[in-house]
Each structure stands twice: as structure tokens, then as C-alpha cells.
Coordinates of C-alpha atoms and ligand atoms in Angstrom, one line a residue:
M1 CA 137.8 214.0 241.7
S2 CA 134.1 214.5 240.8
Y3 CA 132.1 212.3 238.6
Y4 CA 129.2 213.2 236.3
C5 CA 126.7 210.6 235.6
F6 CA 124.2 210.8 232.8
L7 CA 121.3 208.8 231.6
C8 CA 121.2 207.0 228.3
H9 CA 118.7 205.2 226.4
P10 CA 119.0 201.4 226.4
K11 CA 118.4 201.4 222.6
Y12 CA 122.1 202.1 222.1
H13 CA 123.0 199.1 224.3
P14 CA 121.7 196.2 222.2
K15 CA 122.3 193.6 224.9
S16 CA 119.9 195.3 227.4
S17 CA 116.2 194.7 227.7
P18 CA 114.1 196.1 224.9
E19 CA 111.8 198.0 227.3
P20 CA 112.6 201.7 226.8
K21 CA 113.4 202.5 230.4
L22 CA 116.1 204.9 231.3
R23 CA 119.0 203.8 233.4
V24 CA 122.2 205.2 234.7
C25 CA 124.9 203.8 232.5
K26 CA 128.1 205.6 232.5
C27 CA 130.3 207.8 234.6
V28 CA 132.8 210.1 233.1
V29 CA 135.6 212.1 234.6
K30 CA 134.8 215.9 234.6
V31 CA 137.6 216.9 232.3
K32 CA 136.6 214.4 229.7
M33 CA 133.0 215.6 230.0
K34 CA 133.9 219.2 229.2
M35 CA 135.6 218.1 226.0
W36 CA 132.5 216.1 225.1
L37 CA 130.2 219.0 225.8
I38 CA 132.2 221.2 223.5
A39 CA 132.2 218.6 220.8
L40 CA 128.5 218.1 221.2
L41 CA 127.9 221.8 221.0
L42 CA 129.9 222.1 217.8
V43 CA 127.9 219.3 216.3
S44 CA 124.6 220.7 217.3
V45 CA 125.5 224.2 216.1
T46 CA 126.5 222.9 212.7
H47 CA 123.3 220.9 212.6
T48 CA 120.9 223.7 213.3
H49 CA 122.5 225.9 210.7
A50 CA 122.1 223.5 207.8
E51 CA 119.0 221.5 207.2
Y52 CA 120.2 219.3 204.4
S53 CA 117.9 218.0 201.8
S54 CA 117.9 214.3 201.2
L55 CA 115.7 214.5 198.0
Q56 CA 116.5 216.8 195.1
A57 CA 114.5 217.3 192.0
I58 CA 115.4 219.3 188.9
L59 CA 113.2 220.4 186.0
S60 CA 115.4 221.3 183.1
Q61 CA 114.6 223.9 180.4
K62 CA 113.8 220.9 178.1
G63 CA 111.3 219.7 180.7
L64 CA 109.7 223.1 181.1
Q65 CA 109.2 223.4 177.4
K66 CA 107.6 220.0 177.3
V67 CA 105.3 220.8 180.1
T68 CA 104.3 224.0 178.4
H69 CA 103.7 222.1 175.2
W70 CA 101.2 219.8 177.0
L71 CA 99.5 222.7 178.6
T72 CA 99.1 224.5 175.3
D73 CA 97.7 221.3 173.7
W74 CA 95.3 220.9 176.6
V75 CA 94.1 224.5 176.4
Q76 CA 93.7 224.2 172.6
D77 CA 91.7 221.0 173.1
N78 CA 89.5 222.5 175.8
L79 CA 88.8 225.9 174.3
S80 CA 85.2 225.0 173.7
N81 CA 84.8 224.2 177.4
I82 CA 86.3 227.5 178.5
T83 CA 83.8 230.2 179.2
P84 CA 85.4 233.6 179.3
P85 CA 84.3 235.6 182.4
D86 CA 81.5 238.1 182.0
I87 CA 82.5 241.6 181.4
K88 CA 80.5 244.4 183.1
G89 CA 81.2 248.0 182.4
K90 CA 80.1 251.5 181.6
A91 CA 80.5 253.5 178.4
F92 CA 79.3 257.0 178.7
L93 CA 75.8 256.7 180.4
F94 CA 75.3 253.1 179.3
G95 CA 75.7 250.2 181.6
Y96 CA 76.5 247.0 179.7
T97 CA 77.2 243.4 180.3
L98 CA 78.9 240.9 177.9
H99 CA 78.0 237.4 178.9
S100 CA 77.5 233.8 177.7
M101 CA 80.7 234.1 175.8
S102 CA 82.3 231.1 174.0
I103 CA 85.5 230.8 172.1
Q104 CA 84.7 229.8 168.5
R105 CA 88.2 229.6 167.1
C106 CA 91.6 230.3 168.5
D107 CA 95.0 230.0 166.9
L108 CA 97.2 229.5 170.0
P109 CA 100.9 229.7 169.0
E110 CA 103.4 227.8 171.1
P111 CA 104.5 230.0 174.0
I112 CA 108.1 231.0 174.3
I113 CA 109.0 230.0 177.9
S114 CA 112.3 229.9 179.7
F115 CA 113.8 230.0 183.2
L116 CA 115.3 233.3 184.2
E117 CA 118.3 232.9 186.5
G118 CA 117.5 234.0 190.1
T119 CA 113.9 234.9 189.4
G120 CA 111.6 232.4 187.9
V121 CA 109.9 231.9 184.5
S122 CA 109.5 234.2 181.6
L123 CA 106.5 233.5 179.4
Q124 CA 105.7 235.1 176.1
V125 CA 102.9 234.6 173.6
T126 CA 102.7 236.4 170.3
G127 CA 100.4 236.2 167.3
L128 CA 97.3 234.8 169.0
S129 CA 94.0 235.3 167.1
A130 CA 90.6 234.4 168.4
V131 CA 86.9 234.6 167.5
I132 CA 84.5 234.9 170.5
T133 CA 80.7 235.1 170.3
G134 CA 78.4 236.0 173.1
K135 CA 75.4 238.1 174.2
W136 CA 75.2 241.7 175.3
N137 CA 72.8 243.6 177.6
S138 CA 72.6 247.3 177.9
R139 CA 70.9 249.7 180.2
F140 CA 70.3 253.4 179.8
G141 CA 68.1 254.8 182.5
F142 CA 65.1 252.5 182.5
T143 CA 65.6 251.3 178.9
T144 CA 67.2 248.0 178.5
D145 CA 68.2 246.2 175.3
S146 CA 70.0 243.0 174.3
G147 CA 71.4 241.1 171.4
E148 CA 74.4 239.0 170.2
F149 CA 77.9 239.9 169.3
E150 CA 80.9 238.5 167.6
L151 CA 84.4 239.6 168.6
V152 CA 87.5 239.0 166.5
M153 CA 90.9 239.7 167.9
F154 CA 94.0 239.8 165.8
N155 CA 97.6 239.5 166.9
V156 CA 97.1 239.4 170.6
G157 CA 100.3 238.9 172.6
F158 CA 101.4 239.0 176.2
K159 CA 104.6 238.9 178.2
S160 CA 104.8 237.8 181.7
L161 CA 107.4 237.2 184.4
L162 CA 106.6 234.8 187.1
K163 CA 108.6 234.6 190.3
L164 CA 109.3 231.2 191.9
G165 CA 110.1 231.3 195.6
S166 CA 109.2 229.5 198.8
D167 CA 106.7 230.3 201.4
R168 CA 106.5 228.3 204.6
E169 CA 108.7 225.5 203.1
R170 CA 106.5 225.2 200.0
L171 CA 107.0 226.3 196.5
S172 CA 105.3 229.6 195.7
I173 CA 104.6 231.5 192.5
S174 CA 103.6 235.1 191.8
T175 CA 103.3 237.4 188.8
V176 CA 106.0 240.1 188.8
I177 CA 105.4 241.7 185.4
C178 CA 102.6 241.3 182.9
S179 CA 102.0 243.3 179.8
S180 CA 99.7 242.6 176.9
D181 CA 99.2 243.9 173.4
V182 CA 96.3 243.7 171.0
E183 CA 96.8 244.8 167.4
S184 CA 93.2 245.1 166.5
V185 CA 89.7 244.1 167.5
Q186 CA 86.6 244.0 165.4
M187 CA 83.2 243.7 167.0
N188 CA 79.9 243.1 165.4
F189 CA 76.7 243.6 167.3
S190 CA 73.3 242.4 166.3
G191 CA 69.8 242.1 167.6
G192 CA 69.4 245.4 169.3
K193 CA 65.9 246.9 168.9
S194 CA 66.0 250.3 170.4
F195 CA 67.2 253.5 168.8
L196 CA 69.8 253.7 171.5
Y197 CA 71.4 250.5 170.1
K198 CA 73.3 252.3 167.4
L199 CA 74.7 254.8 169.9
F200 CA 75.7 252.0 172.2
V201 CA 77.7 250.3 169.4
K202 CA 79.6 253.4 168.4
L203 CA 80.6 254.1 172.0
F204 CA 81.5 250.5 172.7
N205 CA 83.6 249.7 169.7
R206 CA 86.1 252.4 170.7
G207 CA 86.8 251.0 174.2
V208 CA 86.8 247.4 173.4
K209 CA 90.5 247.1 172.4
Q210 CA 91.7 248.6 175.7
M211 CA 89.2 246.4 177.6
V212 CA 90.5 243.2 176.0
Q213 CA 94.1 244.3 176.5
G214 CA 93.5 244.9 180.2
Q215 CA 91.5 241.7 180.7
I216 CA 94.4 239.5 179.5
C217 CA 96.7 240.4 182.4
T218 CA 93.9 240.3 184.9
D219 CA 93.1 236.7 183.8
I220 CA 96.8 235.7 183.9
K221 CA 97.2 237.2 187.4
A222 CA 94.0 235.4 188.5
G223 CA 95.3 232.1 187.1
V224 CA 98.7 232.5 188.8
N225 CA 96.9 233.4 192.1
G226 CA 94.8 230.3 191.7
L227 CA 98.0 228.2 191.2
E228 CA 99.5 229.8 194.3
S229 CA 96.5 229.0 196.5
H230 CA 96.9 225.4 195.3
L231 CA 100.5 225.3 196.3
A232 CA 99.9 227.0 199.6
A233 CA 97.2 224.4 200.4
M234 CA 99.5 221.5 199.5
P235 CA 100.5 219.4 202.5
V236 CA 104.2 219.1 203.3
A237 CA 103.8 215.5 204.3
M238 CA 103.2 212.8 201.7
M239 CA 101.6 209.6 202.8
V240 CA 103.7 206.8 201.3
D241 CA 101.6 203.9 202.7
P242 CA 99.5 203.4 205.8
N243 CA 102.7 203.0 207.8
V244 CA 105.0 205.8 206.8
Y245 CA 105.0 209.3 205.4
M246 CA 107.6 211.5 203.9
N247 CA 108.2 215.1 204.9
I248 CA 108.4 216.9 201.5
S249 CA 108.9 220.5 202.8
L250 CA 111.5 222.5 201.0
T251 CA 114.8 223.0 202.8
D252 CA 115.8 226.1 200.7
S253 CA 114.3 228.5 198.3
P254 CA 114.0 227.0 194.8
L255 CA 117.2 227.4 192.8
V256 CA 116.4 229.0 189.4
K257 CA 119.1 228.8 186.8
N258 CA 118.8 229.5 183.1
S259 CA 119.2 225.8 182.6
G260 CA 116.4 224.7 185.0
L261 CA 114.7 224.7 188.3
G262 CA 116.1 222.8 191.3
L263 CA 114.1 221.9 194.4
N264 CA 115.7 220.8 197.6
V265 CA 113.3 218.7 199.6
K266 CA 113.7 217.4 203.1
G267 CA 112.8 213.9 201.9
E268 CA 112.8 212.3 205.4
F269 CA 110.5 209.3 206.1
Y270 CA 108.7 208.9 209.4
S271 CA 106.5 206.2 210.8
F272 CA 103.0 207.3 211.8
K273 CA 103.3 205.2 214.9
C274 CA 106.5 206.6 216.2
P275 CA 107.6 209.7 214.2
T276 CA 111.1 210.1 215.9
E277 CA 114.3 211.3 214.4
P278 CA 116.8 208.6 213.5
P279 CA 120.2 208.5 215.3
F280 CA 122.0 209.3 212.1
H281 CA 122.0 212.6 210.2
P282 CA 121.8 213.7 206.6
S283 CA 124.8 215.0 204.9
H284 CA 125.2 217.4 202.0
F285 CA 124.9 216.1 198.5
E286 CA 124.5 217.8 195.2
M287 CA 122.9 216.2 192.2
P288 CA 124.4 217.1 188.9
W289 CA 122.2 219.1 186.6
Q290 CA 121.4 217.1 183.5
K291 CA 120.1 219.4 180.8
D292 CA 119.5 216.6 178.3
Y293 CA 116.9 215.0 180.5
M294 CA 113.6 216.6 181.3
V295 CA 113.6 215.7 185.0
S296 CA 116.2 214.5 187.4
V297 CA 115.6 213.2 190.9
G298 CA 118.2 212.3 193.5
A299 CA 117.8 210.5 196.8
S300 CA 120.6 210.5 199.4
E301 CA 121.8 207.6 201.5
F302 CA 120.0 209.4 204.4
C303 CA 116.7 209.3 202.5
V304 CA 117.1 205.5 202.0
N305 CA 118.1 204.9 205.7
S306 CA 115.4 207.1 207.0
A307 CA 112.9 205.0 205.1
A308 CA 114.5 201.9 206.7
F309 CA 114.3 203.5 210.1
A310 CA 110.7 204.5 209.7
Y311 CA 109.6 201.0 208.5
H312 CA 111.6 199.4 211.3
H313 CA 109.9 201.6 213.9
A314 CA 106.5 201.1 212.3
G315 CA 107.1 197.5 213.2
V316 CA 106.3 196.2 209.8
L317 CA 109.7 194.6 209.1
N318 CA 108.7 191.2 210.4
I319 CA 107.4 188.0 208.9
H320 CA 105.7 185.0 210.3
I321 CA 107.0 181.9 208.6
T322 CA 105.1 178.6 208.5
D323 CA 106.2 175.3 206.9
D324 CA 103.7 175.6 204.0
M325 CA 105.5 178.8 202.9
I326 CA 108.7 176.8 202.4
P327 CA 109.2 175.1 199.0
K328 CA 109.3 171.3 199.0
A329 CA 112.8 171.2 197.6
C330 CA 114.3 173.3 200.5
P331 CA 116.6 171.2 202.7
I332 CA 115.3 172.8 205.9
H333 CA 111.7 172.2 206.9
L334 CA 109.9 173.4 209.9
N335 CA 109.5 170.1 211.6
T336 CA 111.4 169.4 214.9
S337 CA 112.4 165.9 213.6
Q338 CA 114.2 167.4 210.6
F339 CA 116.3 169.5 212.9
K340 CA 118.0 166.4 214.2
N341 CA 121.3 167.2 212.6
L342 CA 121.3 170.9 213.2
I343 CA 120.0 170.9 216.8
P344 CA 120.1 167.4 218.2
E345 CA 118.5 168.5 221.5
L346 CA 115.3 169.7 219.7
P347 CA 113.7 166.5 218.5
K348 CA 114.6 164.8 221.8
K349 CA 112.5 167.3 223.7
Y350 CA 109.8 167.9 221.2
P351 CA 109.7 165.0 218.7
D352 CA 107.8 165.3 215.4
M353 CA 106.2 168.7 215.8
L354 CA 105.6 171.4 213.3
M355 CA 107.4 174.6 213.9
E356 CA 106.8 178.3 213.1
L357 CA 109.3 181.2 212.9
Q358 CA 108.9 184.9 213.7
L359 CA 111.6 186.8 211.8
Y360 CA 112.0 190.5 212.5
T361 CA 114.6 193.3 212.3
T362 CA 116.2 194.1 215.6
D363 CA 117.7 197.3 214.4
T364 CA 117.3 199.7 211.5
P365 CA 118.8 198.1 208.3
L366 CA 121.6 200.4 207.3
F367 CA 122.5 201.1 203.7
S368 CA 125.6 202.7 202.3
V369 CA 125.4 204.0 198.8
K370 CA 128.8 203.7 197.2
K371 CA 129.9 204.3 193.6
S372 CA 127.9 201.7 191.6
V373 CA 126.7 199.5 194.6
I374 CA 124.6 199.7 197.7
L375 CA 125.8 197.9 200.8
A376 CA 123.4 196.9 203.4
N377 CA 123.7 195.5 206.9
V378 CA 120.6 193.9 208.3
S379 CA 120.2 192.8 211.9
T380 CA 117.4 190.3 212.5
S381 CA 116.3 187.9 215.0
V382 CA 114.3 184.8 214.5
K383 CA 112.2 183.2 217.2
A384 CA 111.3 179.6 216.8
F385 CA 108.2 177.9 218.2
A386 CA 107.0 174.4 218.3
I387 CA 103.3 174.1 217.5
K388 CA 101.2 171.7 219.6
T389 CA 98.2 170.1 217.9
N390 CA 95.9 172.5 219.7
Y391 CA 97.9 175.4 218.1
V392 CA 99.7 176.3 221.3
A393 CA 103.1 177.7 220.5
I394 CA 106.0 176.6 222.7
P395 CA 109.0 179.0 222.5
L396 CA 112.1 177.1 221.6
F397 CA 115.0 179.6 221.0
R398 CA 116.0 182.9 219.4
L399 CA 118.8 183.3 216.9
D400 CA 120.3 186.7 216.3
M401 CA 121.6 187.2 212.7
E402 CA 123.8 189.8 211.2
T403 CA 123.6 189.8 207.4
S404 CA 125.4 192.0 204.9
F405 CA 124.3 192.4 201.3
I406 CA 125.6 194.0 198.1
F407 CA 122.8 195.4 196.0
K408 CA 123.0 196.6 192.4
V409 CA 120.2 198.5 190.8
Y410 CA 119.7 199.8 187.3
I411 CA 117.0 200.6 184.7
D412 CA 116.7 198.5 181.6
K413 CA 113.8 198.8 179.1
Q414 CA 112.1 201.2 181.5
L415 CA 112.0 198.5 184.3
V416 CA 113.9 198.8 187.5
K417 CA 116.1 195.7 187.7
G418 CA 118.7 194.6 190.2
M419 CA 120.9 192.0 191.7
L420 CA 121.4 191.0 195.3
V421 CA 124.4 189.2 196.7
M422 CA 124.9 188.0 200.2
K423 CA 128.3 189.0 201.6
N424 CA 128.2 187.6 205.1
L425 CA 125.9 185.9 207.5
T426 CA 126.6 185.3 211.1
V427 CA 124.3 183.5 213.5
T428 CA 124.5 183.6 217.3
L429 CA 122.2 182.1 219.9
G430 CA 120.2 184.9 221.6
A431 CA 118.1 182.9 224.0
S432 CA 117.1 179.3 224.3
E433 CA 114.4 177.4 226.2
I434 CA 115.9 174.0 225.2
G435 CA 119.4 174.5 226.5
K436 CA 122.6 175.8 224.7
F437 CA 123.5 174.4 221.3
Q438 CA 126.0 175.1 218.6
T439 CA 125.0 177.6 216.0
E440 CA 127.7 176.8 213.3
P441 CA 125.6 174.0 211.7
I442 CA 122.6 176.4 211.5
Q443 CA 124.7 179.2 210.1
H444 CA 126.1 176.9 207.5
A445 CA 122.6 175.6 206.6
L446 CA 121.1 179.1 206.5
K447 CA 123.9 180.3 204.2
S448 CA 123.3 177.5 201.8
V449 CA 119.5 178.1 201.9
M450 CA 120.0 181.8 201.2
T451 CA 122.5 181.2 198.3
S452 CA 120.7 178.3 196.7
F453 CA 117.0 179.0 197.4
V454 CA 116.2 182.5 198.6
L455 CA 118.6 184.7 196.6
P456 CA 118.0 182.9 193.2
K457 CA 114.3 183.5 193.7
V458 CA 114.7 187.1 194.6
N459 CA 117.2 187.7 191.8
A460 CA 114.9 186.1 189.2
Q461 CA 112.3 188.6 190.2
L462 CA 114.8 191.5 190.2
K463 CA 115.9 190.4 186.7
D464 CA 112.3 190.5 185.4
G465 CA 112.2 194.1 186.7
I466 CA 109.6 196.3 188.4
Q467 CA 107.6 198.9 186.6
L468 CA 108.7 202.4 187.5
P469 CA 105.9 204.1 189.5
F470 CA 104.5 207.1 187.8
V471 CA 101.4 209.3 187.6
K472 CA 98.4 208.4 185.5
Y473 CA 98.8 209.2 181.7
F474 CA 102.5 209.9 182.1
S475 CA 105.3 207.4 181.6
L476 CA 109.0 207.6 181.7
K477 CA 111.4 207.1 178.8
N478 CA 115.1 207.2 178.3
S479 CA 115.5 206.8 182.1
V480 CA 118.9 206.2 183.6
L481 CA 119.4 205.2 187.2
T482 CA 122.9 205.6 188.6
I483 CA 124.4 204.8 192.0
E484 CA 126.7 207.7 192.9
D485 CA 128.8 208.3 196.0
G486 CA 126.2 208.9 198.7
F487 CA 123.1 209.1 196.6
L488 CA 121.0 207.5 193.9
A489 CA 120.2 209.6 190.8
L490 CA 117.4 209.1 188.2
A491 CA 117.5 211.2 185.0
T492 CA 114.6 210.8 182.7
D493 CA 112.4 212.1 180.0
I494 CA 108.6 211.9 180.3
N495 CA 106.1 210.7 177.8
G496 CA 103.1 213.0 177.9
P497 CA 99.5 212.2 177.8
D498 CA 97.7 211.7 174.5
S499 CA 95.9 214.9 174.0
G500 CA 92.5 214.8 175.8
N501 CA 93.9 212.7 178.6
L502 CA 95.4 215.3 180.9
Ligands
NAG1 C1 80.4 241.8 160.8 O1 79.2 241.6 160.1 C2 79.4 241.7 158.7 C3 78.0 241.5 158.1 O2 77.0 241.4 159.0 C4 80.3 240.7 158.2 O3 80.5 240.9 156.8 C5 81.6 240.9 158.9 O4 82.5 239.9 158.5 C6 81.4 240.9 160.4 N1 82.7 241.1 161.0 C7 83.1 240.5 162.1 C8 84.3 241.0 162.7 O5 82.4 239.7 162.6
NAG2 C1 108.7 218.8 208.0 O1 110.0 219.3 208.2 C2 110.0 220.7 208.5 C3 111.4 221.1 208.6 O2 112.2 220.3 209.5 C4 109.2 221.0 209.7 O3 109.2 222.4 210.0 C5 107.8 220.5 209.5 O4 107.0 220.7 210.7 C6 107.8 219.0 209.1 N1 106.4 218.6 208.8 C7 105.9 217.4 209.1 C8 104.5 217.2 208.7 O5 106.6 216.6 209.6
NAG3 C1 107.9 165.7 210.3 O1 108.8 165.1 209.4 C2 108.7 163.6 209.4 C3 109.6 163.1 208.4 O2 110.8 163.7 208.4 C4 107.3 163.2 209.1 O3 107.2 161.8 209.2 C5 106.3 163.9 210.1 O4 105.0 163.6 209.7 C6 106.5 165.4 210.1 N1 105.7 165.9 211.2 C7 104.8 166.8 211.0 C8 104.0 167.3 212.2 O5 104.5 167.3 209.9
NAG4 C1 128.2 197.0 207.8 O1 129.0 196.4 208.8 C2 130.4 196.4 208.5 C3 131.1 195.5 209.5 O2 130.5 195.7 210.8 C4 130.9 197.8 208.5 O3 132.3 197.9 208.2 C5 130.1 198.6 207.4 O4 130.4 200.0 207.5 C6 128.6 198.5 207.7 N1 127.9 199.1 206.6 C7 126.9 199.8 206.8 C8 126.2 200.3 205.5 O5 126.4 200.2 207.9
NAG5 C1 131.5 188.1 208.6 O1 131.2 188.8 209.8 C2 132.0 188.3 210.9 C3 131.5 189.0 212.2 O2 130.4 189.9 211.9 C4 133.4 188.6 210.6 O3 134.2 188.1 211.7 C5 133.8 187.9 209.3 O4 135.2 188.3 209.0 C6 132.9 188.3 208.2 N1 133.2 187.6 207.0 C7 133.4 188.2 205.8 C8 133.6 187.3 204.7 O5 133.2 189.4 205.7
NAG6 C1 89.5 218.9 178.1 O1 89.2 218.2 176.9 C2 89.1 216.8 177.0 C3 88.9 216.3 175.6 O2 89.6 217.0 174.7 C4 88.1 216.4 178.0 O3 88.1 215.0 178.1 C5 88.3 217.1 179.3 O4 87.3 216.8 180.2 C6 88.4 218.6 179.1 N1 88.7 219.2 180.4 C7 88.1 220.2 180.9 C8 88.6 220.7 182.2 O5 87.2 220.7 180.3

């Protein structure tokens, strides 16, 4: 019988030393190994074929209309700041330039905008009228002339179809169709001195309608191209804080339905320090499309756990506890004398000394998102030190703790609120420099500290609520947060900026 040995990482053997050195750890019979290999292959095949998103966002038709409304308001407010591009051209033998244009008046009707299933967005504007003033220059041979003009356009309209797709895991946008129509244009020239001026005006008036009509789609395409360059330059990693970032690349092409636009985002967190993949995998989830809310966002259990994994690996889930951080009323204080009943050996060895604790996660806190609640298992260790008067820390012992929590979260009055309940807490002695001692009294004391001091404090804060994070000038309204099976879902409307604040 032949044996196959393979290497494995000590990480999956919690009792081994924390140094990441490889060691031979298991031997398996050949037959068994083959079955394993097949199973592993199957798993890896299914994994390479589906990169599941763990963050999903949906902009509904209602949301699209609102966004368009804000943009229309913004354009209307900023017309005086918009300088139409110069127009250079030739009419007969005249070279001319229209420049220094400014929009004097514009009646911008609300655009008709809608998602078009499978394609993108259809945009239509009708009945736009505008008055533009500017200057003109003309050239005929060596003769130049110049003056002012006023241009009035009536009943301008355009229709455009924009395609939404993905390019290198980012959202992309392009113009598929654009057509424009101008009912009539009236142009008044003034200021010309030369005899050629009258000739120029006659020639020019004829072509101006076609010119304006053509310019509209040129401008729209340029605008869409500008937007596309912005999207193409957008990073696919979003810095969350100095410790972790989130990969926000798209896992699929955007899903365009008549009722909205759905984006599937990778949504995985990584620590900057150690950007490794977690030992668990995302699974498929599908957020329901809520057409009554402008925006919906869903985060899967994997998204939450990858955040926990990233923070754990960034090494930030640890806290140094000193006695002055503990409220006076708390029954446990960090003073060796007061541990008399819990650990009788301690004050005998180190009487009357202050203590400090180092509390840290020993493994990734794991969350499970079940219908209406979030369950969490947290493995932590606490190292205790006695502090000599010269600030030298003497290691005393290490306790390993397994804690499980039930967490509820909801939105009330636009604040995220919640409630945390401790389900279980077990304490074992991990290491001791002061000899073995019983952990039951400590476990009992810690449970009572948690339930009568820590949790009430945390819950009081959770009840007060935390402001929903959002972008400047925008705020959320009518938000609903639900805990579904395997994911959290937020459906919300958005309050726009006051005009002039965008
Ligand atoms: C053109 O100028 C005339 C008089 O100078 C004025 O009555 C008319 O309203 C102007 N038309 C436009 C379109 O500006
Ligand atoms: C994000 O994930 C995608 C898909 O797995 C990958 O191609 C890309 O390199 C990742 N980007 C970053 C910055 O991690
Ligand atoms: C420890 O607590 C005792 C009383 O329980 C107190 O007399 C003593 O001063 C404390 N020691 C330190 C170092 O704070
Ligand atoms: C937490 O631990 C319990 C008991 O070990 C287990 O049944 C449960 O699935 C774990 N939950 C999570 C979210 O890992
Ligand atoms: C608490 O956890 C321990 C071991 O982790 C288990 O034996 C015990 O049954 C759990 N208690 C409850 C109330 O879940
Ligand atoms: C748009 O107009 C607002 C005031 O209505 C102004 O504060 C803002 O700077 C303008 N933006 C641009 C790009 O001109």
C-alpha cells in the first residue's frame, strides 16, 4: 500500500504554533486521495466558472427619473456658466467663426428617460427653445469683418439611445443612436461694416439650421464619451479605510431591464497588509428588484465575512485594556489583589499590582445571515500582564474565548439601530506562567460583566442609532433594511441636493 503525504498550512490547525511554517501533517491512503482529488477538481471547476458577486446595486426606473430631474435642474441653473463651443465653418467663399457664445435663455423641458431592456437608456427631449448671443468673425480673401449675433432656436428636440455595458470589469456607456431636430432658427447679425457683410448674412442664414441640428448630436456624443473616459479611469478598488479596501469590479455585464439597472459587484474586502483570499467562498444570491424605491443595495454573508477576514488579517481587531478604561462600578478590576476569588494563585505570586490586558481575535469572526438575525462566532484570546512600577509587563496567562452573538439590525428614523445579545461564552486556559487554574469562575464573572456592563452599554448606543453614511448633499429617506437568508438588503429613496448644491 502506498501513502501520499501532503503539506498543509498550520492556520487550519489552531493548536499549532502561529508561525506560518509548512509542515507535513497527514497521510492518506491512495484510493481515498483519488476521490479527494476528483472532489477538489469538481469544486475548483465550478468556482472558476462562476465569480459570484457579493454586492448588488439596483437603480430603478424611479431612481433614473429622479437622477435625470436633478441633472436637468443643474443644467438649467448653470446655463449662464455654460459656454457653447466655437463654431468654425465655410459658407461659399467665406470663412467664419462664431465665438464667445452665451446662453441667454433656455426653456429646458424635463427629458423623457427610460431603461430599455437589454440595451441601456433611451433619452428624449422635445420642445426646447433657446436664445444664444455671441460674436462673429468672417474672412473673405484678405478682407475680415466682425460683429455680434443673436440666435433664436425654436422647438429643438433630440432622441438618443445609450448603451450600458461593461469593459474590463467596469461599467461602460456609449451612444448607439442620436438624432436631432430643429423646427426653426432665426439669426440676427449686427455690427458688420464691409459691403460683404450683407452677402455673408444671406449665405449664412440658410445653413444655420442644419449646422445647429448637427451640432446637438456631436455635443451629446462628446458628453457621453467624456462620461465613458471617467468610467474607464475609475479604479476597481475602493479604499474603505487605511487598513482595508474593497474590490468593486463588476462580475457580470450590467443587467438592464425595463424596470431598472442592476450591477453585480465583486464586493470583496482585502487588507492592504495581507491581501489574501479567505478560506470560504461566495455563494449565489439574488436581491429582489424593488421598483418603488429609487435604489436598492444588497450585501451577502460573504461580503460581511470577507470584511471580517480583512480586518482580522490587517491585525486591527485587537485592543489594549488598562484599568482606567474600566468603569468604577464594574465588579472586575485590573488589580492582582482583586483577582483573589477568581485566581487565588495570582495575588500570592504578584500581590497588589496593576494589570493590563491584550484582547485580540485569534480567527476571523464568522457571521451567518439568517432570516431576520445575524449570528456571529468570535474567537478571541486575552493575554494578561502584571505591571511593575517601572512599567515592565510580566506575562501572567492567556485565556482563549469562544463567544457567540445574535445581532439584529434595522433602520428607524433614518438611523441604523440594532440589538446585540450574547448567546454563549466559553473560556479555556490557553497558557499560564503562574500555573494551572480553574477557568469556570472567570467564565462566570466574564458572562456577568458582559451581560450587565458591556452589552447594556453597546445596546444603548445601538438604540440611539448611527447615521447612515452617504455622499455630500444627498441623504436617504424611506430607507428599509432587511435581513434576508444569506444577505442584507437596503432599499431606499434619496433626497436630492437643493438646487445649486450639486
Ligand atoms: C432681429 O432684429 C430685429 C430688429 O433689429 C428684431 O426686431 C428681431 O426681433 C430680431 N430677431 C431675432 C431673432 O433676434
Ligand atoms: C478585483 O477582482 C477582479 C476579479 O476577480 C480582478 O480581476 C482584479 O484584479 C481585482 N482588482 C483588485 C484591485 O483587487
Ligand atoms: C489594588 O486594589 C486594592 C484594594 O482592593 C488597593 O488597596 C490597591 O491600592 C490596588 N493596587 C493598585 C496598584 O492599584
Ligand atoms: C457558530 O458556532 C456554532 C457552534 O460551533 C455553529 O453551529 C455555527 O454554525 C457557527 N456559526 C457561524 C456563523 O459560524
Ligand atoms: C456553549 O458552547 C459550548 C462549547 O462551545 C457548548 O458545549 C454549550 O452547549 C454552549 N451553550 C449554549 C447555551 O449554546
Ligand atoms: C452651477 O450653478 C451653481 C449655482 O447655481 C454654482 O454654485 C456652481 O458652481 C455651478 N457649477 C458649474 C460647474 O458651473
